[in-house]
mmCIF file of C-alpha atoms in Angstrom:
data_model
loop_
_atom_site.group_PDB
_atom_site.id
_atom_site.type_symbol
_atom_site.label_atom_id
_atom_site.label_comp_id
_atom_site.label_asym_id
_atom_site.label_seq_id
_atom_site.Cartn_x
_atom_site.Cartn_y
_atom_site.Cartn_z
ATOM 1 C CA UNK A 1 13.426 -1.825 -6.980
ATOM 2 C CA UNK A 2 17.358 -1.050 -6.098
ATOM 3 C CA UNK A 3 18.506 0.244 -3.313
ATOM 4 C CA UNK A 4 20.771 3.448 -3.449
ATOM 5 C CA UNK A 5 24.463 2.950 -1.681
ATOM 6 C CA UNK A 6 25.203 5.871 0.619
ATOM 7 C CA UNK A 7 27.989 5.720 3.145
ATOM 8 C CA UNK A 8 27.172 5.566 6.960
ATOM 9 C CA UNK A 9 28.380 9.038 8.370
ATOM 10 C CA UNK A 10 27.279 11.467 11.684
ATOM 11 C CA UNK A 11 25.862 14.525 11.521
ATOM 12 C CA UNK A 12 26.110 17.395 13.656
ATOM 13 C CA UNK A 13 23.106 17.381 15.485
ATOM 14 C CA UNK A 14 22.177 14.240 15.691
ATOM 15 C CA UNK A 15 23.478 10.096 16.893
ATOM 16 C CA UNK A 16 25.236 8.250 13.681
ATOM 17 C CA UNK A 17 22.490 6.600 10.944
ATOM 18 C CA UNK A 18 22.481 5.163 7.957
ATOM 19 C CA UNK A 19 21.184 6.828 5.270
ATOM 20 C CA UNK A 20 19.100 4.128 2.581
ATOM 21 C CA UNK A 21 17.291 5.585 -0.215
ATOM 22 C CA UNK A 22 15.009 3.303 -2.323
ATOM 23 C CA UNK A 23 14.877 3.748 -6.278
ATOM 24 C CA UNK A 24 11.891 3.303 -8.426
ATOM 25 C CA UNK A 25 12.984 2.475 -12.100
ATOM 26 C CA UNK A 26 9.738 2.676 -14.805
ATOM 27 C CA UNK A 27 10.894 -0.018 -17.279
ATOM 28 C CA UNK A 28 11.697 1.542 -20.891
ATOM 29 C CA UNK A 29 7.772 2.414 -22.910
ATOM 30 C CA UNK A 30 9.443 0.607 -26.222
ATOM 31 C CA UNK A 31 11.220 -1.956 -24.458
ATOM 32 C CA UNK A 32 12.547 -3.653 -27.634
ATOM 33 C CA UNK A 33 14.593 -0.467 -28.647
ATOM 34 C CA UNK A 34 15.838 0.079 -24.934
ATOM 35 C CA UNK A 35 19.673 -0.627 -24.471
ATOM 36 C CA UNK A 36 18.787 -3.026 -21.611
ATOM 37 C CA UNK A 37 16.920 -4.932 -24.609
ATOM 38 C CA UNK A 38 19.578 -4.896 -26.936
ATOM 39 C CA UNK A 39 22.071 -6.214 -24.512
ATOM 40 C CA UNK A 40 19.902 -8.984 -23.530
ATOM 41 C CA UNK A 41 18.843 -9.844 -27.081
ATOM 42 C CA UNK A 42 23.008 -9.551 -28.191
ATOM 43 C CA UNK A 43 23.839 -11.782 -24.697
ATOM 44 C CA UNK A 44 21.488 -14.625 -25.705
ATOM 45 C CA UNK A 45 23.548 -15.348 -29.188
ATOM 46 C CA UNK A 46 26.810 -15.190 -27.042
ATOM 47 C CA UNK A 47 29.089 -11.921 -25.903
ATOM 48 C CA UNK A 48 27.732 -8.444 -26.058
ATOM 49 C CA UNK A 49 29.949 -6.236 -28.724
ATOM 50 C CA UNK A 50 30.988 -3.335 -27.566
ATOM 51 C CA UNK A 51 31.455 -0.628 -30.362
ATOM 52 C CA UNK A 52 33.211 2.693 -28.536
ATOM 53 C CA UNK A 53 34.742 5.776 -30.203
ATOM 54 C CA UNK A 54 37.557 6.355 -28.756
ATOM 55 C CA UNK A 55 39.359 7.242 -31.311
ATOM 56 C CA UNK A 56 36.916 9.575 -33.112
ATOM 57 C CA UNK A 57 35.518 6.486 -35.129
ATOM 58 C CA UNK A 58 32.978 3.924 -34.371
ATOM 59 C CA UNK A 59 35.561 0.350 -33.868
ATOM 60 C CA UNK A 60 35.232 -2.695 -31.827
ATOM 61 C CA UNK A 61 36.539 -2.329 -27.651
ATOM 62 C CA UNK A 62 38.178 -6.005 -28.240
ATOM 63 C CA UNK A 63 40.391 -4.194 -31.575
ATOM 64 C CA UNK A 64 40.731 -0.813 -30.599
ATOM 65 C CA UNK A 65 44.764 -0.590 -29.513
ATOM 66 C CA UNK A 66 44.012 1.266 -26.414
ATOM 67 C CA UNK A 67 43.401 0.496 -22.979
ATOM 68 C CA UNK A 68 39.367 1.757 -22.277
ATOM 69 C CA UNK A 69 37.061 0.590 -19.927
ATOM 70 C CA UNK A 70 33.706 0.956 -21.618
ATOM 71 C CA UNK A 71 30.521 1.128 -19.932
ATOM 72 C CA UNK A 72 27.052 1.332 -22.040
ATOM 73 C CA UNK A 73 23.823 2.255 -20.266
ATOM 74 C CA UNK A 74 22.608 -1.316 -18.994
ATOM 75 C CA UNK A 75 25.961 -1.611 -17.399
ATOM 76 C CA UNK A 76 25.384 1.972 -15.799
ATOM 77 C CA UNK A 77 21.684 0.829 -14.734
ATOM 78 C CA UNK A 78 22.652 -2.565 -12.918
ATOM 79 C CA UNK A 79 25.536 -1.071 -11.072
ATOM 80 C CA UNK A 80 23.305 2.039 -10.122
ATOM 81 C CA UNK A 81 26.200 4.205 -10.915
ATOM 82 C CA UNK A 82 25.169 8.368 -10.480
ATOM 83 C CA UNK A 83 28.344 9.868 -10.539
ATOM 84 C CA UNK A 84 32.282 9.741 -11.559
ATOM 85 C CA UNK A 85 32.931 7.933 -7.983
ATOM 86 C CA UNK A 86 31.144 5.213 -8.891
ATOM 87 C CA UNK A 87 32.747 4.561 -12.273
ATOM 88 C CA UNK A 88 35.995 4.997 -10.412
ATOM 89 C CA UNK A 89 35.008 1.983 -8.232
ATOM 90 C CA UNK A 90 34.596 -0.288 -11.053
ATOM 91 C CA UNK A 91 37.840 1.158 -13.072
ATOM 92 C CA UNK A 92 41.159 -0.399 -12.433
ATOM 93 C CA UNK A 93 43.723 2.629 -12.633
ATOM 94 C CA UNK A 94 41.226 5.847 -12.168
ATOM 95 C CA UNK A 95 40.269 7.376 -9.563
ATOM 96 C CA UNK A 96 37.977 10.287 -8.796
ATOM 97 C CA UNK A 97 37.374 13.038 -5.825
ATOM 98 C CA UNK A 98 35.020 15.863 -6.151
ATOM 99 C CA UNK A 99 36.848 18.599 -3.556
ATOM 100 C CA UNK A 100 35.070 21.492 -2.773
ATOM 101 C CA UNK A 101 31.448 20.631 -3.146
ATOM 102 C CA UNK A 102 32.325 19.401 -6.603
ATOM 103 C CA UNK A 103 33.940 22.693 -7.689
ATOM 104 C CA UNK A 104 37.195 21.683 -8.269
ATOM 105 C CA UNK A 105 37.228 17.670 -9.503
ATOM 106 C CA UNK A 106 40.178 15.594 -9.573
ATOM 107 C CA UNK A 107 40.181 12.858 -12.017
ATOM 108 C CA UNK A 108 43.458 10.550 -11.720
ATOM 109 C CA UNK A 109 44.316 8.112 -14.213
ATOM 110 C CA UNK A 110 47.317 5.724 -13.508
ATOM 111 C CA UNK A 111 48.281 8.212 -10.757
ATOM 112 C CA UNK A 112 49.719 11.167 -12.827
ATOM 113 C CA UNK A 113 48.374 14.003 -11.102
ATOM 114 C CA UNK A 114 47.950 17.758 -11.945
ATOM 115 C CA UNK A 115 50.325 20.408 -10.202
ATOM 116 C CA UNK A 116 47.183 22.072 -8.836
ATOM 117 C CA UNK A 117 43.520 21.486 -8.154
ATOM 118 C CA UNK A 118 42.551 24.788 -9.513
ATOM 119 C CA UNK A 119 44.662 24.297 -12.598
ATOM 120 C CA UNK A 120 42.786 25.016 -15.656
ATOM 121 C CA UNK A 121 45.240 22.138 -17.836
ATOM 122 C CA UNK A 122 43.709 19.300 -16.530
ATOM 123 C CA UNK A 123 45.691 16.034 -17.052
ATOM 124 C CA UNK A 124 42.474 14.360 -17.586
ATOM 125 C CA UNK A 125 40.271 15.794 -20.894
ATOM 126 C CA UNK A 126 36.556 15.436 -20.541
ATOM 127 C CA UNK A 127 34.519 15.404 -24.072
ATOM 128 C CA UNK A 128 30.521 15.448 -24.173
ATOM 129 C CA UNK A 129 30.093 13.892 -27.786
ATOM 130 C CA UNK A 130 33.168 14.793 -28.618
ATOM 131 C CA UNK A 131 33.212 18.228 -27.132
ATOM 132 C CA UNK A 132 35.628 19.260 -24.635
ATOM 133 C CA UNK A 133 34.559 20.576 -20.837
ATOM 134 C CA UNK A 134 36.596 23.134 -20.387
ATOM 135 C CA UNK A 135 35.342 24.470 -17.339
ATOM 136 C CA UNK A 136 36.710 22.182 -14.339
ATOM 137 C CA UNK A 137 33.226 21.963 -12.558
ATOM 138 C CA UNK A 138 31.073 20.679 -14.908
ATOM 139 C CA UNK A 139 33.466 17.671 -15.813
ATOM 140 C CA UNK A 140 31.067 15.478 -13.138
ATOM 141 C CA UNK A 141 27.582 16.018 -14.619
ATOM 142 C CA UNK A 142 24.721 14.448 -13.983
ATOM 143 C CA UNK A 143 23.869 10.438 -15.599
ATOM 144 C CA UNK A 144 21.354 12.107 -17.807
ATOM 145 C CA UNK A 145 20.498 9.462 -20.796
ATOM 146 C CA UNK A 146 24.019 8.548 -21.786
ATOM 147 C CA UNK A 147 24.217 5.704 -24.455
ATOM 148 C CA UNK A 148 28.146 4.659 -23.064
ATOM 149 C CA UNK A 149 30.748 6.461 -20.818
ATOM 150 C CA UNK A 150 34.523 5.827 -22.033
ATOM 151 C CA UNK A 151 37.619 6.015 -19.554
ATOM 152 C CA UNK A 152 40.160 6.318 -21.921
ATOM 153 C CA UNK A 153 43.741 5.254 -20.196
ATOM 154 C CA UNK A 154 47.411 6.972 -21.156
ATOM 155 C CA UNK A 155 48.462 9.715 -22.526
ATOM 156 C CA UNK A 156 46.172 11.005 -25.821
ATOM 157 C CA UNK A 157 47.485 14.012 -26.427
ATOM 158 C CA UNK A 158 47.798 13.274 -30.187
ATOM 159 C CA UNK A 159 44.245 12.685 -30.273
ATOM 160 C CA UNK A 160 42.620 14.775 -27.147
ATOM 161 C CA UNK A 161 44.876 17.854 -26.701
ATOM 162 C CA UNK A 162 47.478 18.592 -24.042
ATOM 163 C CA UNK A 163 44.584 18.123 -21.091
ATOM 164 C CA UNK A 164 44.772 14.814 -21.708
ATOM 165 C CA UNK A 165 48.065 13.682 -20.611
ATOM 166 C CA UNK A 166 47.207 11.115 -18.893
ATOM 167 C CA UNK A 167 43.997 10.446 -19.900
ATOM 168 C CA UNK A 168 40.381 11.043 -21.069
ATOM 169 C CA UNK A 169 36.913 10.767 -20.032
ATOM 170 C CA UNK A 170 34.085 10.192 -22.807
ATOM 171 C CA UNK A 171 30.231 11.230 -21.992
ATOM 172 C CA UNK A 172 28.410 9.456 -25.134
ATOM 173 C CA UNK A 173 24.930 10.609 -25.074
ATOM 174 C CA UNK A 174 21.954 8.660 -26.601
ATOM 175 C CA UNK A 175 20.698 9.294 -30.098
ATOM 176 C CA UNK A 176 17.461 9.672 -31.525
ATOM 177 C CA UNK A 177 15.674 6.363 -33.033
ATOM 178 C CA UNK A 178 13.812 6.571 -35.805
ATOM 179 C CA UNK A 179 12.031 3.465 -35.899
ATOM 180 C CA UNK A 180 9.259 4.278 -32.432
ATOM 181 C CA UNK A 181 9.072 5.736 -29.543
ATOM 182 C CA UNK A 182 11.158 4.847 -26.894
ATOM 183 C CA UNK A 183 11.437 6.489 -23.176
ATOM 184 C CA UNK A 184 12.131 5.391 -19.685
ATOM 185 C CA UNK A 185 12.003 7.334 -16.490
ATOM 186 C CA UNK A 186 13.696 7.216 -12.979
ATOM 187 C CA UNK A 187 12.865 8.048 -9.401
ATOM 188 C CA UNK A 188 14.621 7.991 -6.028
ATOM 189 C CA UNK A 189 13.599 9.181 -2.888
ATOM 190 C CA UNK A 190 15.733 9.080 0.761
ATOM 191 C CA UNK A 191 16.298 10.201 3.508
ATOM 192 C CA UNK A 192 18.562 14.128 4.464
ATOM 193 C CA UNK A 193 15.667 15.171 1.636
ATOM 194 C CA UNK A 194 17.120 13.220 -1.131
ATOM 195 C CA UNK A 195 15.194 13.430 -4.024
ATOM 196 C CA UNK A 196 15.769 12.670 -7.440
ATOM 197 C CA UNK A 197 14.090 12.162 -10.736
ATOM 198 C CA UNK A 198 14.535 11.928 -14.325
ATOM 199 C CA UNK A 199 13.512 10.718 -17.721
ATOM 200 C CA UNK A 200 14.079 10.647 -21.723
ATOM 201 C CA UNK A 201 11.846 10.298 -24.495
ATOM 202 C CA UNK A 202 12.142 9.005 -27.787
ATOM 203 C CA UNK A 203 9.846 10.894 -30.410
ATOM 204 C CA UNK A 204 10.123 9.934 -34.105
ATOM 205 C CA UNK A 205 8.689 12.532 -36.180
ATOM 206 C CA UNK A 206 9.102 11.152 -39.838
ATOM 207 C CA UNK A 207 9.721 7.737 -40.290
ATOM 208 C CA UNK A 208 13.103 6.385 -41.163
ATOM 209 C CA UNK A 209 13.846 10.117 -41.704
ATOM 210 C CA UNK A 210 13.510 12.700 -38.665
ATOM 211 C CA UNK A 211 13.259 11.472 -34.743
ATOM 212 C CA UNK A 212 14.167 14.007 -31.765
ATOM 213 C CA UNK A 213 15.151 12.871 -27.650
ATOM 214 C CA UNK A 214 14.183 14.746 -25.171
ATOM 215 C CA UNK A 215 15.972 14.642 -22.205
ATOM 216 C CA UNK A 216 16.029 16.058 -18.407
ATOM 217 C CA UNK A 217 16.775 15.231 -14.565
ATOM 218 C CA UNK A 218 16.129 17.498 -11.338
ATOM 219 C CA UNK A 219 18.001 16.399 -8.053
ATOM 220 C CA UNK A 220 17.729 17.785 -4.763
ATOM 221 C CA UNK A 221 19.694 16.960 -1.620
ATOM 222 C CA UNK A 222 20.094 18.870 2.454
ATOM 223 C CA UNK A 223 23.560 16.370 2.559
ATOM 224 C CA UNK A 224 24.226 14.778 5.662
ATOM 225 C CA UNK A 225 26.594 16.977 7.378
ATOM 226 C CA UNK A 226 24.554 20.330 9.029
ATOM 227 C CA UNK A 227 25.843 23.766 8.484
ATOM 228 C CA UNK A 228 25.310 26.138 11.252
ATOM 229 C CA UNK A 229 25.556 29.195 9.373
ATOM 230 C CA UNK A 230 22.668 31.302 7.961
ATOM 231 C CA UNK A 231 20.719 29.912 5.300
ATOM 232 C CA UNK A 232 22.552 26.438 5.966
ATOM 233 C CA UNK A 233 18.999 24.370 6.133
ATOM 234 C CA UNK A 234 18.630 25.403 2.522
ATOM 235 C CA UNK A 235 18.790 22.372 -0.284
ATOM 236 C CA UNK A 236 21.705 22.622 -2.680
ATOM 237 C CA UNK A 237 19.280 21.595 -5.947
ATOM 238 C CA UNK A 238 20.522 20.965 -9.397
ATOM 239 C CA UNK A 239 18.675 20.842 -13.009
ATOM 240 C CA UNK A 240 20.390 19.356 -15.909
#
């Protein structure tokens, strides 16, 4: 059991609380071919290696001539992180603020900021497996059964494009295993009608040869500030 963080804040119509929300993690079905698993079992013969790609190529964090703060999915688990603000909290020299409901994200790296929130040319490139996010609101997307998340400090222009001038932001997702099935799923429940849950599955098809991962996550969430104008009681809900 973990308990989610939320921030203690008053709403409109009603004396200040604290909102707690209690998660329910279902250890992995193949627990041996989790990441949690393969941490522990690299831990117990001494440091944990941390392979990132960066730079388009699969190389050691402690070689690669870069400054990246690496984060694979047990480190994501044990810090319950959910969002970019959380990462930012554990990331010396990044910072993140979703403005406008999350429409238009600012990601700061090193404190070189963009001329305009709305500004298209981001200084900060976001890549899902090596694809860029191009469009500004979707650069915060939901912890759905990454493998690592990469923060990716300086300019990499050269490598990333001009939207990363001072920066970039790598979404790794998990791959397919062909040696079992492998799956976990999550659940959180709180108060202002928080409600999350989520899950992955591993399913290998032909052995050493042909595996798929299936993938998914609903969230749902009234916020804790009321809006008094029509249809404000309504949920904002999200489905990755």
């Amino acid at each position: 059991m973990t308990d989610h963080k939320e921030d203690s804040r008053r709403r409109f119509r009603g004396p200040a609380h604290r909102a707690v929300a209690m998660a329910l993690a279902m250890a992995p079905i193949a627990l041996l071919g989790s990441p949690a698993a393969q941490a522990q079992q690299a831990g117990a013969g001494g440091l944990e290696e941390i392979v990132v790609t960066a730079r388009k190529t699969e190389e050691k964090l402690n070689e690669v001539p870069l400054s990246i703060a690496a984060f694979s999915a047990d480190d994501l688990l044990k810090r319950n992180v959910a969002s970019l603000s959380d990462i930012a909290q554990y990331t010396a020299g990044f910072s993140f603020e979703a403005y406008s409901g999350g429409g238009t994200p600012a990601p700061l790296i090193r404190g070189l900021t963009q001329n305009a929130l709305t500004d298209r040319n981001q200084n900060v490139g976001t890549f899902v497996d090596g694809v860029h996010v191009q469009q500004q609101g979707n650069i915060d997307f939901s912890m759905m059964d990454l493998e690592r998340v990469e923060i990716v400090k300086g300019p990499q222009n050269a490598q990333y494009g001009r939207s990363s001038f001072a920066g970039a932001i790598n979404w790794v997702s998990a791959k397919p295993k062909l040696d079992g099935w492998d799956g976990y799923v999550l659940a959180t429940y709180g108060t202002d009608e928080r409600q999350d849950l989520g899950g992955a599955l591993n399913i290998p098809l032909w052995r050493d040869k042909l595996a798929i991962r299936v993938a998914g996550r609903i969230s749902e969430f009234d916020g804790t500030w009321a809006n008094n104008f029509a249809g404000g009681n309504r949920a904002i809900r999200t489905t990755a």
